[in-house]
Tab-separated table of N, CA, C and O in Angstrom:
chain	number	residue	atom	x	y	z
X	59	GLU	N	13.727	74.601	-47.376
X	59	GLU	CA	14.105	73.196	-47.402
X	59	GLU	C	13.994	72.683	-48.839
X	59	GLU	O	13.045	72.985	-49.548
X	60	ILE	N	14.967	71.887	-49.243
X	60	ILE	CA	15.038	71.400	-50.608
X	60	ILE	C	14.318	70.072	-50.746
X	60	ILE	O	14.502	69.164	-49.949
X	61	HIS	N	13.487	70.002	-51.788
X	61	HIS	CA	12.749	68.773	-52.047
X	61	HIS	C	12.732	68.486	-53.534
X	61	HIS	O	12.612	69.397	-54.359
X	62	LEU	N	12.832	67.201	-53.860
X	62	LEU	CA	12.507	66.676	-55.181
X	62	LEU	C	11.523	65.547	-54.929
X	62	LEU	O	11.854	64.595	-54.217
X	63	VAL	N	10.335	65.667	-55.481
X	63	VAL	CA	9.293	64.688	-55.210
X	63	VAL	C	8.824	64.072	-56.521
X	63	VAL	O	8.233	64.755	-57.365
X	64	GLU	N	9.075	62.775	-56.665
X	64	GLU	CA	8.631	62.055	-57.851
X	64	GLU	C	7.224	61.517	-57.649
X	64	GLU	O	6.809	61.220	-56.522
X	65	SER	N	6.529	61.352	-58.751
X	65	SER	CA	5.211	60.731	-58.732
X	65	SER	C	4.945	60.128	-60.101
X	65	SER	O	5.670	60.396	-61.062
X	66	GLY	N	3.900	59.309	-60.161
X	66	GLY	CA	3.486	58.747	-61.436
X	66	GLY	C	3.857	57.300	-61.649
X	66	GLY	O	3.489	56.711	-62.672
X	67	GLY	N	4.588	56.705	-60.721
X	67	GLY	CA	4.934	55.304	-60.874
X	67	GLY	C	3.726	54.405	-60.667
X	67	GLY	O	2.646	54.855	-60.280
X	68	GLY	N	3.940	53.117	-60.937
X	68	GLY	CA	2.852	52.167	-60.751
X	68	GLY	C	3.111	50.884	-61.488
X	68	GLY	O	4.227	50.626	-61.959
X	69	LEU	N	2.060	50.078	-61.590
X	69	LEU	CA	2.118	48.801	-62.291
X	69	LEU	C	1.533	48.983	-63.688
X	69	LEU	O	0.423	49.525	-63.832
X	70	VAL	N	2.258	48.524	-64.691
X	70	VAL	CA	1.799	48.652	-66.065
X	70	VAL	C	2.154	47.376	-66.820
X	70	VAL	O	3.154	46.716	-66.510
X	71	GLN	N	1.331	47.027	-67.793
X	71	GLN	CA	1.608	45.851	-68.605
X	71	GLN	C	2.683	46.141	-69.641
X	71	GLN	O	2.864	47.297	-70.049
X	72	PRO	N	3.392	45.116	-70.065
X	72	PRO	CA	4.374	45.318	-71.144
X	72	PRO	C	3.722	45.974	-72.348
X	72	PRO	O	2.605	45.633	-72.732
X	73	GLY	N	4.443	46.922	-72.918
X	73	GLY	CA	3.902	47.680	-74.042
X	73	GLY	C	3.158	48.934	-73.638
X	73	GLY	O	2.819	49.763	-74.486
X	74	GLY	N	2.916	49.067	-72.350
X	74	GLY	CA	2.166	50.217	-71.858
X	74	GLY	C	3.025	51.450	-71.666
X	74	GLY	O	4.217	51.466	-71.968
X	75	SER	N	2.388	52.483	-71.134
X	75	SER	CA	3.046	53.771	-70.939
X	75	SER	C	2.809	54.297	-69.533
X	75	SER	O	1.793	53.983	-68.901
X	76	LEU	N	3.738	55.094	-69.086
X	76	LEU	CA	3.604	55.832	-67.838
X	76	LEU	C	4.284	57.183	-68.012
X	76	LEU	O	5.220	57.313	-68.809
X	77	ARG	N	3.839	58.158	-67.237
X	77	ARG	CA	4.493	59.466	-67.223
X	77	ARG	C	4.879	59.787	-65.790
X	77	ARG	O	4.008	59.881	-64.919
X	78	LEU	N	6.155	59.936	-65.570
X	78	LEU	CA	6.649	60.319	-64.253
X	78	LEU	C	6.833	61.822	-64.176
X	78	LEU	O	7.173	62.469	-65.160
X	79	SER	N	6.635	62.340	-62.983
X	79	SER	CA	6.872	63.752	-62.712
X	79	SER	C	7.830	63.882	-61.534
X	79	SER	O	7.884	63.012	-60.659
X	80	CYS	N	8.549	64.968	-61.513
X	80	CYS	CA	9.452	65.287	-60.399
X	80	CYS	C	9.323	66.783	-60.166
X	80	CYS	O	9.679	67.582	-61.034
X	81	VAL	N	8.798	67.146	-59.024
X	81	VAL	CA	8.580	68.555	-58.712
X	81	VAL	C	9.623	69.018	-57.697
X	81	VAL	O	9.824	68.365	-56.672
X	82	ALA	N	10.264	70.127	-58.011
X	82	ALA	CA	11.353	70.634	-57.182
X	82	ALA	C	10.908	71.839	-56.365
X	82	ALA	O	10.047	72.614	-56.785
X	83	SER	N	11.517	71.985	-55.210
X	83	SER	CA	11.297	73.169	-54.389
X	83	SER	C	12.541	73.425	-53.544
X	83	SER	O	13.322	72.520	-53.267
X	84	GLY	N	12.729	74.691	-53.175
X	84	GLY	CA	13.826	75.043	-52.286
X	84	GLY	C	15.133	75.402	-52.960
X	84	GLY	O	16.114	75.734	-52.284
X	85	PHE	N	15.178	75.331	-54.284
X	85	PHE	CA	16.368	75.765	-55.015
X	85	PHE	C	15.936	76.294	-56.379
X	85	PHE	O	14.791	76.093	-56.792
X	86	THR	N	16.848	76.953	-57.064
X	86	THR	CA	16.526	77.573	-58.350
X	86	THR	C	16.590	76.508	-59.437
X	86	THR	O	17.618	76.287	-60.083
X	87	PHE	N	15.463	75.866	-59.642
X	87	PHE	CA	15.361	74.708	-60.532
X	87	PHE	C	15.921	75.000	-61.928
X	87	PHE	O	16.597	74.162	-62.515
X	88	SER	N	15.662	76.185	-62.428
X	88	SER	CA	16.024	76.513	-63.809
X	88	SER	C	17.523	76.617	-64.042
X	88	SER	O	17.958	76.737	-65.191
X	89	THR	N	18.321	76.553	-62.996
X	89	THR	CA	19.778	76.626	-63.143
X	89	THR	C	20.445	75.276	-62.901
X	89	THR	O	21.667	75.195	-62.784
X	90	TYR	N	19.633	74.247	-62.847
X	90	TYR	CA	20.140	72.910	-62.565
X	90	TYR	C	19.888	71.953	-63.731
X	90	TYR	O	18.792	71.932	-64.299
X	91	VAL	N	20.902	71.172	-64.052
X	91	VAL	CA	20.731	70.027	-64.932
X	91	VAL	C	19.971	68.945	-64.165
X	91	VAL	O	20.185	68.771	-62.957
X	92	MET	N	19.124	68.241	-64.862
X	92	MET	CA	18.325	67.188	-64.230
X	92	MET	C	18.563	65.858	-64.915
X	92	MET	O	18.755	65.789	-66.137
X	93	SER	N	18.540	64.814	-64.127
X	93	SER	CA	18.689	63.466	-64.651
X	93	SER	C	17.650	62.538	-64.051
X	93	SER	O	17.114	62.801	-62.968
X	94	TRP	N	17.415	61.463	-64.760
X	94	TRP	CA	16.663	60.335	-64.226
X	94	TRP	C	17.639	59.165	-64.072
X	94	TRP	O	18.398	58.845	-64.994
X	95	VAL	N	17.580	58.557	-62.913
X	95	VAL	CA	18.409	57.393	-62.579
X	95	VAL	C	17.465	56.323	-62.048
X	95	VAL	O	16.522	56.646	-61.317
X	96	ARG	N	17.687	55.096	-62.408
X	96	ARG	CA	16.827	54.031	-61.906
X	96	ARG	C	17.667	52.915	-61.309
X	96	ARG	O	18.837	52.755	-61.630
X	97	GLN	N	17.034	52.157	-60.438
X	97	GLN	CA	17.697	51.005	-59.831
X	97	GLN	C	16.741	49.832	-59.829
X	97	GLN	O	15.696	49.872	-59.160
X	98	ALA	N	17.112	48.813	-60.581
X	98	ALA	CA	16.316	47.599	-60.665
X	98	ALA	C	16.640	46.695	-59.481
X	98	ALA	O	17.723	46.793	-58.882
X	99	PRO	N	15.731	45.793	-59.139
X	99	PRO	CA	15.970	44.897	-58.008
X	99	PRO	C	17.266	44.109	-58.181
X	99	PRO	O	17.499	43.506	-59.235
X	100	GLY	N	18.125	44.145	-57.170
X	100	GLY	CA	19.350	43.377	-57.194
X	100	GLY	C	20.448	43.928	-58.080
X	100	GLY	O	21.484	43.278	-58.273
X	101	LYS	N	20.236	45.118	-58.642
X	101	LYS	CA	21.227	45.711	-59.546
X	101	LYS	C	21.656	47.080	-59.037
X	101	LYS	O	21.006	47.685	-58.186
X	102	GLY	N	22.745	47.564	-59.591
X	102	GLY	CA	23.217	48.892	-59.253
X	102	GLY	C	22.411	49.962	-59.964
X	102	GLY	O	21.628	49.684	-60.859
X	103	PRO	N	22.593	51.211	-59.581
X	103	PRO	CA	21.865	52.300	-60.237
X	103	PRO	C	22.297	52.472	-61.681
X	103	PRO	O	23.443	52.175	-62.038
X	104	GLU	N	21.385	52.949	-62.500
X	104	GLU	CA	21.625	53.175	-63.922
X	104	GLU	C	21.164	54.571	-64.301
X	104	GLU	O	19.975	54.897	-64.167
X	105	TRP	N	22.090	55.416	-64.764
X	105	TRP	CA	21.675	56.664	-65.368
X	105	TRP	C	21.091	56.348	-66.731
X	105	TRP	O	21.665	55.567	-67.495
X	106	PHE	N	19.948	56.978	-67.090
X	106	PHE	CA	19.404	56.692	-68.397
X	106	PHE	C	18.884	57.905	-69.153
X	106	PHE	O	18.583	57.809	-70.347
X	107	SER	N	18.760	59.071	-68.478
X	107	SER	CA	18.302	60.250	-69.217
X	107	SER	C	18.679	61.522	-68.485
X	107	SER	O	18.677	61.557	-67.248
X	108	GLY	N	19.006	62.555	-69.247
X	108	GLY	CA	19.324	63.851	-68.662
X	108	GLY	C	18.867	64.978	-69.559
X	108	GLY	O	18.646	64.793	-70.761
X	109	ILE	N	18.717	66.152	-68.953
X	109	ILE	CA	18.283	67.339	-69.684
X	109	ILE	C	19.012	68.544	-69.117
X	109	ILE	O	19.209	68.640	-67.900
X	110	ASN	N	19.414	69.459	-69.997
X	110	ASN	CA	20.152	70.610	-69.493
X	110	ASN	C	19.195	71.607	-68.845
X	110	ASN	O	17.978	71.407	-68.827
X	111	SER	N	19.758	72.659	-68.288
X	111	SER	CA	18.965	73.545	-67.444
X	111	SER	C	17.849	74.244	-68.217
X	111	SER	O	16.763	74.462	-67.685
X	112	GLY	N	18.106	74.573	-69.470
X	112	GLY	CA	17.101	75.254	-70.270
X	112	GLY	C	16.124	74.335	-70.964
X	112	GLY	O	15.096	74.789	-71.484
X	113	GLY	N	16.433	73.065	-70.995
X	113	GLY	CA	15.549	72.096	-71.632
X	113	GLY	C	15.805	71.873	-73.106
X	113	GLY	O	15.121	71.064	-73.732
X	114	GLY	N	16.787	72.552	-73.654
X	114	GLY	CA	17.023	72.432	-75.085
X	114	GLY	C	17.917	71.288	-75.497
X	114	GLY	O	18.040	70.986	-76.688
X	115	SER	N	18.529	70.624	-74.538
X	115	SER	CA	19.432	69.518	-74.840
X	115	SER	C	19.085	68.334	-73.954
X	115	SER	O	18.892	68.492	-72.749
X	116	THR	N	18.989	67.158	-74.566
X	116	THR	CA	18.654	65.953	-73.827
X	116	THR	C	19.631	64.835	-74.195
X	116	THR	O	20.305	64.894	-75.229
X	117	SER	N	19.672	63.834	-73.348
X	117	SER	CA	20.536	62.681	-73.599
X	117	SER	C	19.876	61.441	-73.032
X	117	SER	O	19.180	61.517	-72.002
X	118	TYR	N	20.112	60.311	-73.704
X	118	TYR	CA	19.493	59.055	-73.297
X	118	TYR	C	20.494	57.910	-73.391
X	118	TYR	O	21.343	57.877	-74.286
X	119	ALA	N	20.349	56.964	-72.490
X	119	ALA	CA	21.081	55.720	-72.615
X	119	ALA	C	20.446	54.884	-73.713
X	119	ALA	O	19.256	55.021	-74.012
X	120	ASP	N	21.241	54.009	-74.300
X	120	ASP	CA	20.722	53.163	-75.376
X	120	ASP	C	19.540	52.312	-74.918
X	120	ASP	O	18.670	51.976	-75.721
X	121	SER	N	19.527	51.968	-73.637
X	121	SER	CA	18.478	51.093	-73.113
X	121	SER	C	17.088	51.708	-73.201
X	121	SER	O	16.087	50.981	-73.183
X	122	VAL	N	16.991	53.031	-73.297
X	122	VAL	CA	15.677	53.679	-73.325
X	122	VAL	C	15.478	54.565	-74.551
X	122	VAL	O	14.380	55.077	-74.768
X	123	LYS	N	16.508	54.735	-75.345
X	123	LYS	CA	16.434	55.638	-76.491
X	123	LYS	C	15.316	55.217	-77.433
X	123	LYS	O	15.179	54.036	-77.764
X	124	GLY	N	14.515	56.181	-77.839
X	124	GLY	CA	13.399	55.899	-78.732
X	124	GLY	C	12.121	55.502	-78.025
X	124	GLY	O	11.048	55.466	-78.637
X	125	ARG	N	12.213	55.195	-76.740
X	125	ARG	CA	11.020	54.815	-75.970
X	125	ARG	C	10.666	55.842	-74.902
X	125	ARG	O	9.495	56.031	-74.590
X	126	PHE	N	11.670	56.478	-74.331
X	126	PHE	CA	11.464	57.442	-73.247
X	126	PHE	C	11.760	58.845	-73.732
X	126	PHE	O	12.642	59.049	-74.574
X	127	THR	N	11.047	59.825	-73.164
X	127	THR	CA	11.282	61.236	-73.479
X	127	THR	C	11.336	62.039	-72.200
X	127	THR	O	10.396	62.000	-71.401
X	128	ILE	N	12.430	62.741	-72.024
X	128	ILE	CA	12.586	63.615	-70.866
X	128	ILE	C	12.229	65.040	-71.262
X	128	ILE	O	12.496	65.470	-72.390
X	129	SER	N	11.607	65.756	-70.343
X	129	SER	CA	11.277	67.154	-70.595
X	129	SER	C	11.202	67.884	-69.258
X	129	SER	O	11.196	67.245	-68.204
X	130	ARG	N	11.129	69.187	-69.333
X	130	ARG	CA	11.013	69.974	-68.108
X	130	ARG	C	10.215	71.237	-68.384
X	130	ARG	O	10.166	71.726	-69.507
X	131	ASP	N	9.605	71.749	-67.320
X	131	ASP	CA	8.870	73.008	-67.361
X	131	ASP	C	9.430	73.862	-66.239
X	131	ASP	O	9.054	73.670	-65.073
X	132	ASN	N	10.329	74.761	-66.563
X	132	ASN	CA	10.981	75.541	-65.510
X	132	ASN	C	10.009	76.500	-64.813
X	132	ASN	O	10.226	76.865	-63.664
X	133	ALA	N	8.951	76.876	-65.489
X	133	ALA	CA	7.947	77.745	-64.849
X	133	ALA	C	7.210	77.013	-63.739
X	133	ALA	O	6.709	77.638	-62.798
X	134	LYS	N	7.148	75.692	-63.847
X	134	LYS	CA	6.464	74.877	-62.844
X	134	LYS	C	7.442	74.121	-61.956
X	134	LYS	O	7.015	73.314	-61.125
X	135	ASN	N	8.747	74.359	-62.148
X	135	ASN	CA	9.770	73.622	-61.384
X	135	ASN	C	9.572	72.118	-61.498
X	135	ASN	O	9.679	71.376	-60.497
X	136	ALA	N	9.292	71.664	-62.694
X	136	ALA	CA	8.925	70.267	-62.876
X	136	ALA	C	9.743	69.598	-63.968
X	136	ALA	O	10.053	70.194	-65.004
X	137	LEU	N	10.067	68.352	-63.725
X	137	LEU	CA	10.754	67.462	-64.656
X	137	LEU	C	9.803	66.318	-64.975
X	137	LEU	O	9.075	65.857	-64.086
X	138	TYR	N	9.824	65.879	-66.222
X	138	TYR	CA	8.922	64.811	-66.633
X	138	TYR	C	9.689	63.699	-67.335
X	138	TYR	O	10.772	63.906	-67.894
X	139	LEU	N	9.078	62.524	-67.334
X	139	LEU	CA	9.599	61.403	-68.103
X	139	LEU	C	8.417	60.658	-68.696
X	139	LEU	O	7.637	60.047	-67.953
X	140	GLN	N	8.279	60.733	-69.997
X	140	GLN	CA	7.262	59.957	-70.695
X	140	GLN	C	7.884	58.632	-71.103
X	140	GLN	O	8.884	58.606	-71.829
X	141	MET	N	7.300	57.552	-70.625
X	141	MET	CA	7.826	56.218	-70.893
X	141	MET	C	6.815	55.439	-71.713
X	141	MET	O	5.691	55.206	-71.255
X	142	ASN	N	7.224	55.051	-72.897
X	142	ASN	CA	6.374	54.265	-73.790
X	142	ASN	C	7.003	52.911	-74.075
X	142	ASN	O	8.198	52.718	-73.822
X	143	SER	N	6.201	52.005	-74.605
X	143	SER	CA	6.701	50.666	-74.972
X	143	SER	C	7.486	50.040	-73.828
X	143	SER	O	8.590	49.518	-74.022
X	144	LEU	N	6.914	50.089	-72.660
X	144	LEU	CA	7.608	49.572	-71.480
X	144	LEU	C	7.791	48.060	-71.565
X	144	LEU	O	6.933	47.338	-72.085
X	145	ILE	N	8.919	47.616	-71.054
X	145	ILE	CA	9.273	46.201	-71.026
X	145	ILE	C	9.575	45.805	-69.585
X	145	ILE	O	9.857	46.677	-68.742
X	146	PRO	N	9.510	44.515	-69.276
X	146	PRO	CA	9.773	44.091	-67.887
X	146	PRO	C	11.128	44.563	-67.357
X	146	PRO	O	11.257	44.824	-66.152
X	147	GLU	N	12.098	44.698	-68.231
X	147	GLU	CA	13.429	45.149	-67.806
X	147	GLU	C	13.438	46.601	-67.343
X	147	GLU	O	14.427	47.070	-66.766
X	148	ASP	N	12.361	47.319	-67.572
X	148	ASP	CA	12.248	48.691	-67.073
X	148	ASP	C	11.794	48.747	-65.616
X	148	ASP	O	11.746	49.824	-65.018
X	149	THR	N	11.448	47.604	-65.050
X	149	THR	CA	11.038	47.566	-63.655
X	149	THR	C	12.175	48.035	-62.754
X	149	THR	O	13.282	47.489	-62.791
X	150	ALA	N	11.901	49.058	-61.962
X	150	ALA	CA	12.936	49.654	-61.113
X	150	ALA	C	12.304	50.751	-60.259
X	150	ALA	O	11.153	51.144	-60.481
X	151	VAL	N	13.085	51.229	-59.312
X	151	VAL	CA	12.739	52.476	-58.636
X	151	VAL	C	13.386	53.605	-59.435
X	151	VAL	O	14.579	53.551	-59.745
X	152	TYR	N	12.591	54.597	-59.758
X	152	TYR	CA	13.047	55.703	-60.602
X	152	TYR	C	13.252	56.942	-59.739
X	152	TYR	O	12.363	57.343	-58.976
X	153	TYR	N	14.437	57.546	-59.892
X	153	TYR	CA	14.814	58.724	-59.125
X	153	TYR	C	15.105	59.897	-60.059
X	153	TYR	O	15.732	59.712	-61.106
X	154	CYS	N	14.714	61.090	-59.644
X	154	CYS	CA	15.213	62.276	-60.310
X	154	CYS	C	16.343	62.855	-59.456
X	154	CYS	O	16.368	62.687	-58.239
X	155	ALA	N	17.278	63.501	-60.127
X	155	ALA	CA	18.449	64.043	-59.447
X	155	ALA	C	18.858	65.334	-60.127
X	155	ALA	O	18.682	65.499	-61.338
X	156	SER	N	19.437	66.237	-59.350
X	156	SER	CA	19.790	67.549	-59.891
X	156	SER	C	21.221	67.923	-59.570
X	156	SER	O	21.772	67.530	-58.537
X	157	LYS	N	21.788	68.699	-60.480
X	157	LYS	CA	23.165	69.175	-60.318
X	157	LYS	C	23.261	70.562	-60.917
X	157	LYS	O	22.800	70.783	-62.047
X	158	GLY	N	23.846	71.482	-60.207
X	158	GLY	CA	24.001	72.838	-60.688
X	158	GLY	C	24.855	72.882	-61.946
X	158	GLY	O	25.811	72.125	-62.074
X	159	GLY	N	24.495	73.772	-62.878
X	159	GLY	CA	25.255	73.898	-64.101
X	159	GLY	C	24.404	73.631	-65.312
X	159	GLY	O	23.182	73.510	-65.224
X	160	ASP	N	25.076	73.524	-66.476
X	160	ASP	CA	24.336	73.352	-67.718
X	160	ASP	C	24.844	72.195	-68.556
X	160	ASP	O	24.450	72.038	-69.713
X	161	THR	N	25.696	71.349	-67.989
X	161	THR	CA	26.216	70.210	-68.735
X	161	THR	C	25.545	68.945	-68.228
X	161	THR	O	25.607	68.643	-67.032
X	162	ILE	N	24.913	68.221	-69.130
X	162	ILE	CA	24.224	66.988	-68.742
X	162	ILE	C	25.224	66.006	-68.147
X	162	ILE	O	26.305	65.781	-68.693
X	163	VAL	N	24.848	65.447	-67.019
X	163	VAL	CA	25.698	64.504	-66.302
X	163	VAL	C	25.180	63.094	-66.556
X	163	VAL	O	24.070	62.757	-66.156
X	164	GLU	N	25.968	62.285	-67.227
X	164	GLU	CA	25.539	60.922	-67.567
X	164	GLU	C	26.119	59.936	-66.554
X	164	GLU	O	26.759	58.954	-66.917
X	165	LEU	N	25.876	60.237	-65.287
X	165	LEU	CA	26.439	59.454	-64.198
X	165	LEU	C	25.368	59.163	-63.165
X	165	LEU	O	24.332	59.827	-63.122
X	166	THR	N	25.676	58.204	-62.297
X	166	THR	CA	24.755	57.884	-61.202
X	166	THR	C	25.190	58.541	-59.898
X	166	THR	O	24.616	58.245	-58.854
X	167	TYR	N	26.184	59.383	-59.937
X	167	TYR	CA	26.673	60.040	-58.736
X	167	TYR	C	27.063	61.484	-59.070
X	167	TYR	O	27.048	61.880	-60.223
X	168	GLY	N	27.347	62.245	-58.045
X	168	GLY	CA	27.771	63.625	-58.259
X	168	GLY	C	26.643	64.631	-58.240
X	168	GLY	O	26.863	65.805	-58.492
X	169	TYR	N	25.433	64.192	-57.928
X	169	TYR	CA	24.289	65.088	-57.890
X	169	TYR	C	24.161	65.734	-56.514
X	169	TYR	O	24.566	65.171	-55.499
X	170	GLU	N	23.577	66.895	-56.521
X	170	GLU	CA	23.414	67.621	-55.255
X	170	GLU	C	22.126	67.225	-54.542
X	170	GLU	O	22.091	67.183	-53.318
X	171	TYR	N	21.100	66.970	-55.287
X	171	TYR	CA	19.821	66.629	-54.683
X	171	TYR	C	19.203	65.418	-55.386
X	171	TYR	O	19.331	65.272	-56.603
X	172	TRP	N	18.523	64.621	-54.604
X	172	TRP	CA	17.845	63.427	-55.096
X	172	TRP	C	16.406	63.409	-54.585
X	172	TRP	O	16.126	63.848	-53.466
X	173	GLY	N	15.534	62.831	-55.401
X	173	GLY	CA	14.191	62.556	-54.931
X	173	GLY	C	14.164	61.255	-54.157
X	173	GLY	O	15.176	60.558	-54.025
X	174	GLN	N	12.985	60.922	-53.650
X	174	GLN	CA	12.837	59.722	-52.822
X	174	GLN	C	12.586	58.465	-53.663
X	174	GLN	O	12.677	57.350	-53.147
X	175	GLY	N	12.279	58.655	-54.934
X	175	GLY	CA	12.054	57.527	-55.826
X	175	GLY	C	10.593	57.153	-55.968
X	175	GLY	O	9.791	57.349	-55.042
X	176	THR	N	10.263	56.603	-57.127
X	176	THR	CA	8.924	56.087	-57.376
X	176	THR	C	9.073	54.739	-58.076
X	176	THR	O	9.896	54.578	-58.977
X	177	GLN	N	8.280	53.776	-57.659
X	177	GLN	CA	8.389	52.416	-58.178
X	177	GLN	C	7.640	52.278	-59.497
X	177	GLN	O	6.475	52.672	-59.606
X	178	VAL	N	8.320	51.708	-60.473
X	178	VAL	CA	7.696	51.347	-61.746
X	178	VAL	C	7.842	49.838	-61.904
X	178	VAL	O	8.950	49.301	-61.833
X	179	THR	N	6.728	49.175	-62.091
X	179	THR	CA	6.718	47.729	-62.280
X	179	THR	C	6.034	47.406	-63.594
X	179	THR	O	4.882	47.816	-63.815
X	180	VAL	N	6.748	46.708	-64.461
X	180	VAL	CA	6.204	46.327	-65.765
X	180	VAL	C	6.009	44.813	-65.748
X	180	VAL	O	6.976	44.044	-65.729
X	181	SER	N	4.764	44.403	-65.741
X	181	SER	CA	4.454	42.976	-65.610
X	181	SER	C	3.053	42.705	-66.130
X	181	SER	O	2.158	43.550	-65.999
X	182	SER	N	2.892	41.518	-66.667
X	182	SER	CA	1.562	41.104	-67.107
X	182	SER	C	0.869	40.310	-66.005
X	182	SER	O	-0.284	39.871	-66.179
């Protein structure tokens, strides 16, 4: 059975940091491109970061560039997101998503597997 399980969300003050994790099972993680997609309250989904299957190539939306870092550990079937300098506009449910291949997908659709999401709230 295929699973993507996110963790690490929570409540953080503006300027703070959080590290999200996404652990995969049931498929060959190392052959899949991974993305992070978020959905803020009342808004549509937003793709904001992706990493290729080997981890050597990453991409970010302008909204998070310089503040967030995506990484992966294929030996642990894990995807990570280090989020620094958080702002209230980062408040959203954060999802990891996977797609077979090696080309980063900068989209909110077309993925084969999705996690259940983890809530990140940035508020004082």
